[in-house]
mmCIF file of C-alpha atoms and ligand atoms in Angstrom:
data_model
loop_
_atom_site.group_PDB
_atom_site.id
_atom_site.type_symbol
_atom_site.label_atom_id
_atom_site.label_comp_id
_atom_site.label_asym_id
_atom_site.label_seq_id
_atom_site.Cartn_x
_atom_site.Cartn_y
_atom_site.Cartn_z
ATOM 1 C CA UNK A 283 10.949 15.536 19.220
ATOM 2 C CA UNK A 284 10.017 12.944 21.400
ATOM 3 C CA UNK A 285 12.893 12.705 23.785
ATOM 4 C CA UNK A 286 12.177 16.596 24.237
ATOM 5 C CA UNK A 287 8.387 16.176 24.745
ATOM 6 C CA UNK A 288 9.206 13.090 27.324
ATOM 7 C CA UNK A 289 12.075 15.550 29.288
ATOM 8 C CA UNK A 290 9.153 18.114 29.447
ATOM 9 C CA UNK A 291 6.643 16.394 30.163
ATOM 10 C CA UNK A 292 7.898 13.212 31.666
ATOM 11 C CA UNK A 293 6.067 10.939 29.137
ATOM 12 C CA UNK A 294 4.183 10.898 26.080
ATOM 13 C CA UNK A 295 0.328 9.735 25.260
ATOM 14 C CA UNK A 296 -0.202 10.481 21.903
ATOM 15 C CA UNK A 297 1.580 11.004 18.928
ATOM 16 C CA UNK A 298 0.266 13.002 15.643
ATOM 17 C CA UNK A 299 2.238 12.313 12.722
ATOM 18 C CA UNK A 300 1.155 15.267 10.578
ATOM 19 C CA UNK A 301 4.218 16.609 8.992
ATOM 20 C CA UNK A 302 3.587 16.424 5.069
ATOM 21 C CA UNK A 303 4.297 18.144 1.659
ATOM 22 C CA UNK A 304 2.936 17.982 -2.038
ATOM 23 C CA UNK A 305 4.650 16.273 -5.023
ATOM 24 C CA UNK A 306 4.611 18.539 -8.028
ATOM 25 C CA UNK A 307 1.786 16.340 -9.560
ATOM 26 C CA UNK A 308 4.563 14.400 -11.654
ATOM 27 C CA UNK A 309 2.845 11.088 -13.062
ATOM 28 C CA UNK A 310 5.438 8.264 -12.943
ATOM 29 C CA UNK A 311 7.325 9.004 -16.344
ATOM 30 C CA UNK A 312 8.301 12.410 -14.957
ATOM 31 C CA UNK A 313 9.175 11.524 -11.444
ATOM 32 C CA UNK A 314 12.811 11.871 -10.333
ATOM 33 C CA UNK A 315 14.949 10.100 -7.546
ATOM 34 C CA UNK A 316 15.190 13.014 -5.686
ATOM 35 C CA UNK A 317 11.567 14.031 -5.919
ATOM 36 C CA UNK A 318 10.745 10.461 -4.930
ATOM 37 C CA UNK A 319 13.152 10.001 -2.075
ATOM 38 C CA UNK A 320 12.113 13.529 -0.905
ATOM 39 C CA UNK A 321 8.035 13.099 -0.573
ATOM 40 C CA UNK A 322 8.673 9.519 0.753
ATOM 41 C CA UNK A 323 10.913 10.751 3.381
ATOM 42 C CA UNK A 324 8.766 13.662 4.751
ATOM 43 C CA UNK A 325 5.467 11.900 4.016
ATOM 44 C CA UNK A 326 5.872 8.148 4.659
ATOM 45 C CA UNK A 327 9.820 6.946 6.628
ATOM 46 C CA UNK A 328 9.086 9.740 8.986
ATOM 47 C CA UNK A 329 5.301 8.613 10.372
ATOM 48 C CA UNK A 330 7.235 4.619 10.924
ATOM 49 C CA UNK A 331 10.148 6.403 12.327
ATOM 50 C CA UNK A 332 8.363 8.357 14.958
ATOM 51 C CA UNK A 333 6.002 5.486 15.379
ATOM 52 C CA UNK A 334 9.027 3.113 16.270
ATOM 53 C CA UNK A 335 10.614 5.701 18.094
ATOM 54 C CA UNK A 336 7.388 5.855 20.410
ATOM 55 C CA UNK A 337 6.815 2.686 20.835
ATOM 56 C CA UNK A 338 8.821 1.277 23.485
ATOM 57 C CA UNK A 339 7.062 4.178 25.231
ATOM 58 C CA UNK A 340 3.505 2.619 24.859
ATOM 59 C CA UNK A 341 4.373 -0.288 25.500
ATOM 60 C CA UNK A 342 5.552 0.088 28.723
ATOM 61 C CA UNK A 343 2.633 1.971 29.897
ATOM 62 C CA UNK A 344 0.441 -0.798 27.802
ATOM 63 C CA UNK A 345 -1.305 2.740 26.487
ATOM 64 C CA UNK A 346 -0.793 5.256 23.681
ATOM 65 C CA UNK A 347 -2.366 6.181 20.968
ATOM 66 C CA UNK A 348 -1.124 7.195 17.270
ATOM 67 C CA UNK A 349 -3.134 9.647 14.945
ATOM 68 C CA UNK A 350 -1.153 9.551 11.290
ATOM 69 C CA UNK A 351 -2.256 12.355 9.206
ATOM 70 C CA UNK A 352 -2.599 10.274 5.351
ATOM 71 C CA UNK A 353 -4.752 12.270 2.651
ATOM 72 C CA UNK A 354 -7.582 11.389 0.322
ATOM 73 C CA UNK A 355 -4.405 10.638 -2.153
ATOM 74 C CA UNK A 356 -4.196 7.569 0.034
ATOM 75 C CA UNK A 357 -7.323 5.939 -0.357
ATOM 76 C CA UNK A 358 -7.911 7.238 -4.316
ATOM 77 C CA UNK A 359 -5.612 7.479 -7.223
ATOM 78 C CA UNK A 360 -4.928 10.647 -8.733
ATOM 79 C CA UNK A 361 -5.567 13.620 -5.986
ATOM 80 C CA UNK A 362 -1.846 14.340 -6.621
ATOM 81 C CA UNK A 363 0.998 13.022 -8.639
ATOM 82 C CA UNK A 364 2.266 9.424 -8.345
ATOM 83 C CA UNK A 365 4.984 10.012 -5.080
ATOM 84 C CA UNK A 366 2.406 11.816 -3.053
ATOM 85 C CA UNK A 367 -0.446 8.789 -4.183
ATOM 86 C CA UNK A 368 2.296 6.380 -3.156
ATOM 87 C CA UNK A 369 3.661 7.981 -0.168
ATOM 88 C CA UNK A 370 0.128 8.520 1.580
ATOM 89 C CA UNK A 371 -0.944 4.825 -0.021
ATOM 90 C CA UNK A 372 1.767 3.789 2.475
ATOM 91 C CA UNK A 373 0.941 5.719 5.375
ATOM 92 C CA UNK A 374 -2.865 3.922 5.394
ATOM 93 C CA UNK A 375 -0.882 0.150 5.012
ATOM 94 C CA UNK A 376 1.581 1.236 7.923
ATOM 95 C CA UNK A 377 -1.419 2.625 9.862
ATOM 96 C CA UNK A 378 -3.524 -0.398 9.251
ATOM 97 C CA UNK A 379 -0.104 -2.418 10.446
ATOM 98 C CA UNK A 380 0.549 -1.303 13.643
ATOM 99 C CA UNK A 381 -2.773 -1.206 14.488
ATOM 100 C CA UNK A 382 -2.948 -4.684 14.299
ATOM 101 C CA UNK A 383 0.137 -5.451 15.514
ATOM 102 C CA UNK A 384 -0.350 -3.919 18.778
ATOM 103 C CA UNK A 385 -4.006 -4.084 19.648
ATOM 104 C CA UNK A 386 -3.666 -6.015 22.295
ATOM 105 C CA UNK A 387 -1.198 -3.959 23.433
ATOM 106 C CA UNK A 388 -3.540 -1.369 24.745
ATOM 107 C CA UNK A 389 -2.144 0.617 21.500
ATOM 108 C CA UNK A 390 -4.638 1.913 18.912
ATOM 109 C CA UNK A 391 -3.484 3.622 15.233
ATOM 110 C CA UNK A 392 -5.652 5.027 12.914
ATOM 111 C CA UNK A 393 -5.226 8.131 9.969
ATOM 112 C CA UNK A 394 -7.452 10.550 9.053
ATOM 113 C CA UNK A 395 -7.489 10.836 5.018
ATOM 114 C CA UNK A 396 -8.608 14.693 4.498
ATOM 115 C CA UNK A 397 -9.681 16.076 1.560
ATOM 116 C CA UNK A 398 -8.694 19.592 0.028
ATOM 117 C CA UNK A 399 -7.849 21.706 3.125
ATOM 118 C CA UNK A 400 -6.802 25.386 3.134
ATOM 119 C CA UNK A 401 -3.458 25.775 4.740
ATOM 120 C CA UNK A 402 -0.221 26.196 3.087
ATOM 121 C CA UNK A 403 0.903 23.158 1.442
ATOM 122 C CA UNK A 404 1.352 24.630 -1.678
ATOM 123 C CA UNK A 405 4.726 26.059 -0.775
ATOM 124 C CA UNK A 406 5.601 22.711 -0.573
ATOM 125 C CA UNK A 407 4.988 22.572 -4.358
ATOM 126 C CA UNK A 408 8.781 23.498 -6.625
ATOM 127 C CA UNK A 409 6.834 23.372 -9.820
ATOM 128 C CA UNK A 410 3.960 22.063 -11.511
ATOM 129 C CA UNK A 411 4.078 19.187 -13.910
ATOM 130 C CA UNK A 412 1.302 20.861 -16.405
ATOM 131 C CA UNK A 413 0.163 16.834 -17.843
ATOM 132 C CA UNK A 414 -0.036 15.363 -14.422
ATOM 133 C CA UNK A 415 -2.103 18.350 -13.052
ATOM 134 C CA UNK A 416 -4.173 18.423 -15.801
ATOM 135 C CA UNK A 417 -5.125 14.689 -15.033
ATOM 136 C CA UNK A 418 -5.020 15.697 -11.090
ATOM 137 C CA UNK A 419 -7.628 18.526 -11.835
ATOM 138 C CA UNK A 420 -10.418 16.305 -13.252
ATOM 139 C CA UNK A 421 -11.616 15.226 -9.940
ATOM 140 C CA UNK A 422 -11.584 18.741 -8.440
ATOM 141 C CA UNK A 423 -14.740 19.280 -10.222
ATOM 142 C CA UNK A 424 -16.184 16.388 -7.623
ATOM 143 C CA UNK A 425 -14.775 18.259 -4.862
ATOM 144 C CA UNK A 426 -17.979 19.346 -2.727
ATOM 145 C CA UNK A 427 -16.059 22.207 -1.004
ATOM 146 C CA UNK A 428 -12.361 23.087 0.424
ATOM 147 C CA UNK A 429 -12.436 22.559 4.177
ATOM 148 C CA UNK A 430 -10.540 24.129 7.476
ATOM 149 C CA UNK A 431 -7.240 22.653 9.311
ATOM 150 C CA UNK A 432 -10.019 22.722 12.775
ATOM 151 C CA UNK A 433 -12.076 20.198 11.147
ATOM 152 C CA UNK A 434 -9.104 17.753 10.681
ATOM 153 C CA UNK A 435 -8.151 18.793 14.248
ATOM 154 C CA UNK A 436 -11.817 17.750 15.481
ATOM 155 C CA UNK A 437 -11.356 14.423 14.128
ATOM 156 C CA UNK A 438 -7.718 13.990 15.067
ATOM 157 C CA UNK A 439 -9.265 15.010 18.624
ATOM 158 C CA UNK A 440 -11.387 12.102 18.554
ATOM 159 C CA UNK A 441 -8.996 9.688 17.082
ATOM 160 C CA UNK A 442 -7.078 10.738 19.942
ATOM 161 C CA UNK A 443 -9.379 10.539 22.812
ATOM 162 C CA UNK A 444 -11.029 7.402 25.067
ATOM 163 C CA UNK A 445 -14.512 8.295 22.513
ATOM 164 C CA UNK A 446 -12.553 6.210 19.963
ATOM 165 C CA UNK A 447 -11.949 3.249 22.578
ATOM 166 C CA UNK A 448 -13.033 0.711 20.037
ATOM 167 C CA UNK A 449 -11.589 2.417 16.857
ATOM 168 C CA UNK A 450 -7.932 0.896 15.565
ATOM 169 C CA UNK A 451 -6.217 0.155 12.774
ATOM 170 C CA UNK A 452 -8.484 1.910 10.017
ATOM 171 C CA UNK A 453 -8.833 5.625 7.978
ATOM 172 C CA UNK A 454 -11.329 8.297 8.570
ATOM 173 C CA UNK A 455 -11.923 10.322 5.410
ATOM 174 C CA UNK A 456 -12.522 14.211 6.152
ATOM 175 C CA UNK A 457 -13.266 15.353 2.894
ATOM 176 C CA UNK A 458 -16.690 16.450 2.549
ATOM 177 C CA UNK A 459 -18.258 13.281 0.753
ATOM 178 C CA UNK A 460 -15.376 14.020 -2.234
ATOM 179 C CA UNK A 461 -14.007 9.795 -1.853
ATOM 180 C CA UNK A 462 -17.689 9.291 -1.753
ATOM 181 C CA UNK A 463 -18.244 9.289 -5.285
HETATM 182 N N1 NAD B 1107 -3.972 20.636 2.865
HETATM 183 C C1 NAD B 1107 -4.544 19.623 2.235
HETATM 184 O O1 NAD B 1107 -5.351 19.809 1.317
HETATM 185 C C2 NAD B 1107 -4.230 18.216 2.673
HETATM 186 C C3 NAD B 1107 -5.018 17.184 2.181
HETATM 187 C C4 NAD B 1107 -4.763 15.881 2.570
HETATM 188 C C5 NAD B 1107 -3.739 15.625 3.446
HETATM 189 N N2 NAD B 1107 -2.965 16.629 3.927
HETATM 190 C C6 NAD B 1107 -1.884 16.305 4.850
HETATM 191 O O2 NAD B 1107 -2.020 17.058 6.015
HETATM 192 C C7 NAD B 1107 -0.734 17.131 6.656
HETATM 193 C C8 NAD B 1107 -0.496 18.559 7.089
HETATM 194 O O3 NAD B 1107 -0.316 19.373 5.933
HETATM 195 P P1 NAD B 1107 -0.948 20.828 5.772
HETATM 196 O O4 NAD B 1107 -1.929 20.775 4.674
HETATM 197 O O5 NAD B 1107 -1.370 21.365 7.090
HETATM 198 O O6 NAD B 1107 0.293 21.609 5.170
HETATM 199 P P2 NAD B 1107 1.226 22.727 5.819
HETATM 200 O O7 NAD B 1107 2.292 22.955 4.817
HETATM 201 O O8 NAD B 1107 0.403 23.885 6.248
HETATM 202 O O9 NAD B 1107 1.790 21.990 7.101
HETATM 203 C C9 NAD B 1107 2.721 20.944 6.973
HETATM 204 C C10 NAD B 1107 3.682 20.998 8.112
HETATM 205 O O10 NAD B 1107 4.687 19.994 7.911
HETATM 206 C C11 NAD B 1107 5.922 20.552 8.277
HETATM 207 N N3 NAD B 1107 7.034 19.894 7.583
HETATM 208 C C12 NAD B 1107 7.228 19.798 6.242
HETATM 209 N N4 NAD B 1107 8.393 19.188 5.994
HETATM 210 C C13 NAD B 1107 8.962 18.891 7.199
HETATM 211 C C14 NAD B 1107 10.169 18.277 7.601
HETATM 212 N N5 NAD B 1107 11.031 17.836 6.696
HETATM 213 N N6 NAD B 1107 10.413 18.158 8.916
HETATM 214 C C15 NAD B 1107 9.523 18.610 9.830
HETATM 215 N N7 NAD B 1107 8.366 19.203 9.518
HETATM 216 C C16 NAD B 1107 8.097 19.343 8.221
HETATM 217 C C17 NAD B 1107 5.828 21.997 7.862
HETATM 218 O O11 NAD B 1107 6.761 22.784 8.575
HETATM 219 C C18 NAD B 1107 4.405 22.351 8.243
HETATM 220 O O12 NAD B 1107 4.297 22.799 9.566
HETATM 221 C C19 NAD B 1107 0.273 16.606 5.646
HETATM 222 O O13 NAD B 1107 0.654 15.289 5.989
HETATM 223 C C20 NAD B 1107 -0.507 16.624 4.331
HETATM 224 O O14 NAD B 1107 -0.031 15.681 3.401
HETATM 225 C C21 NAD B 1107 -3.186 17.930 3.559
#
């Protein structure tokens, strides 16, 4: 992906690491090594792969920015089942990492942590575990309302632009006010 974009376009500014799917809202009793080894490698080894991968880009330039797409599930405890929690929990700690890391390095890294957007991530679901989702779906009844994939784009936008300049290393929630509470 990004040897393509840099033969197209002859380098690469910013990267969006948005690629994610749903667990099937197993809590940890019910979770198998496949399920587990699955979310972590779409959600989580894939945002520090492409991050590494870019890298030696950015820091050549000394410039480059990194937008990871983590979910309210990584900031709270029980907006899915226990991979997704964990997989997103790690996105925010890698975020928060390289942020740091390279600051100095005219580098920033932030996530965005949305809340409940429409779009189709439940195809990414292969069946629901009926205990963990009835845990899952206690919160729902906090959620203030179901938002659009343009008003995670707005923010990534930001994230993504010189209007951010001072903003690295940290998590935007887009949710509405639902982590709020
Ligand atoms: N929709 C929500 O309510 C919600 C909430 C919080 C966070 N998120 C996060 O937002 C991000 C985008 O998800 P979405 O809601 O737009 O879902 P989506 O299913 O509409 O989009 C996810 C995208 O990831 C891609 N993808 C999945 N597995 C892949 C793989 N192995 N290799 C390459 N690409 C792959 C899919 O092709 C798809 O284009 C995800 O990281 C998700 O966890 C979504």
């Amino acid at each position: 992906m990004i040897d393509t974009t840099v033969k197209t376009y002859g380098t690469i500014n910013i990267l969006v690491n948005n690629a994610g799917i749903m667990d099937n809202m197993e809590p940890a009793g019910d979770i198998t090594d496949e399920q587990w080894k699955r979310v972590f490698a779409v959600n989580t080894t894939s945002v520090m792969r492409s991050t590494r991968k870019v890298l030696p880009i950015f820091l050549e330039k000394q410039k480059g920015v990194i937008v990871n797409i983590a979910s309210a599930g990584g900031l709270q405890g029980a907006r899915a089942g226990a991979a997704y929690t964990a997989s997103k929990h790690a996105v925010v700690g890698f975020t928060k990492n390289t942020g740091f890391m390279y600051a100095t390095k005219g580098i920033r890294c932030n996530a965005i942590a949305p809340g409940g957007v429409e779009t189709n991530i439940g195809t990414s679901i292969t069946g629901i575990n009926p205990f963990g989702a009835s845990r899952q779906q206690l919160g729902m009844a906090l959620n203030p309302r179901i938002g659009k994939s343009e008003e995670i784009a707005k923010v990534a936008l930001f994230l993504a632009s010189e209007d951010s300049s001072f903003v690295n290393g940290t998590v935007i929630a887009a949710d509405a006010g639902w982590t709020a509470y």
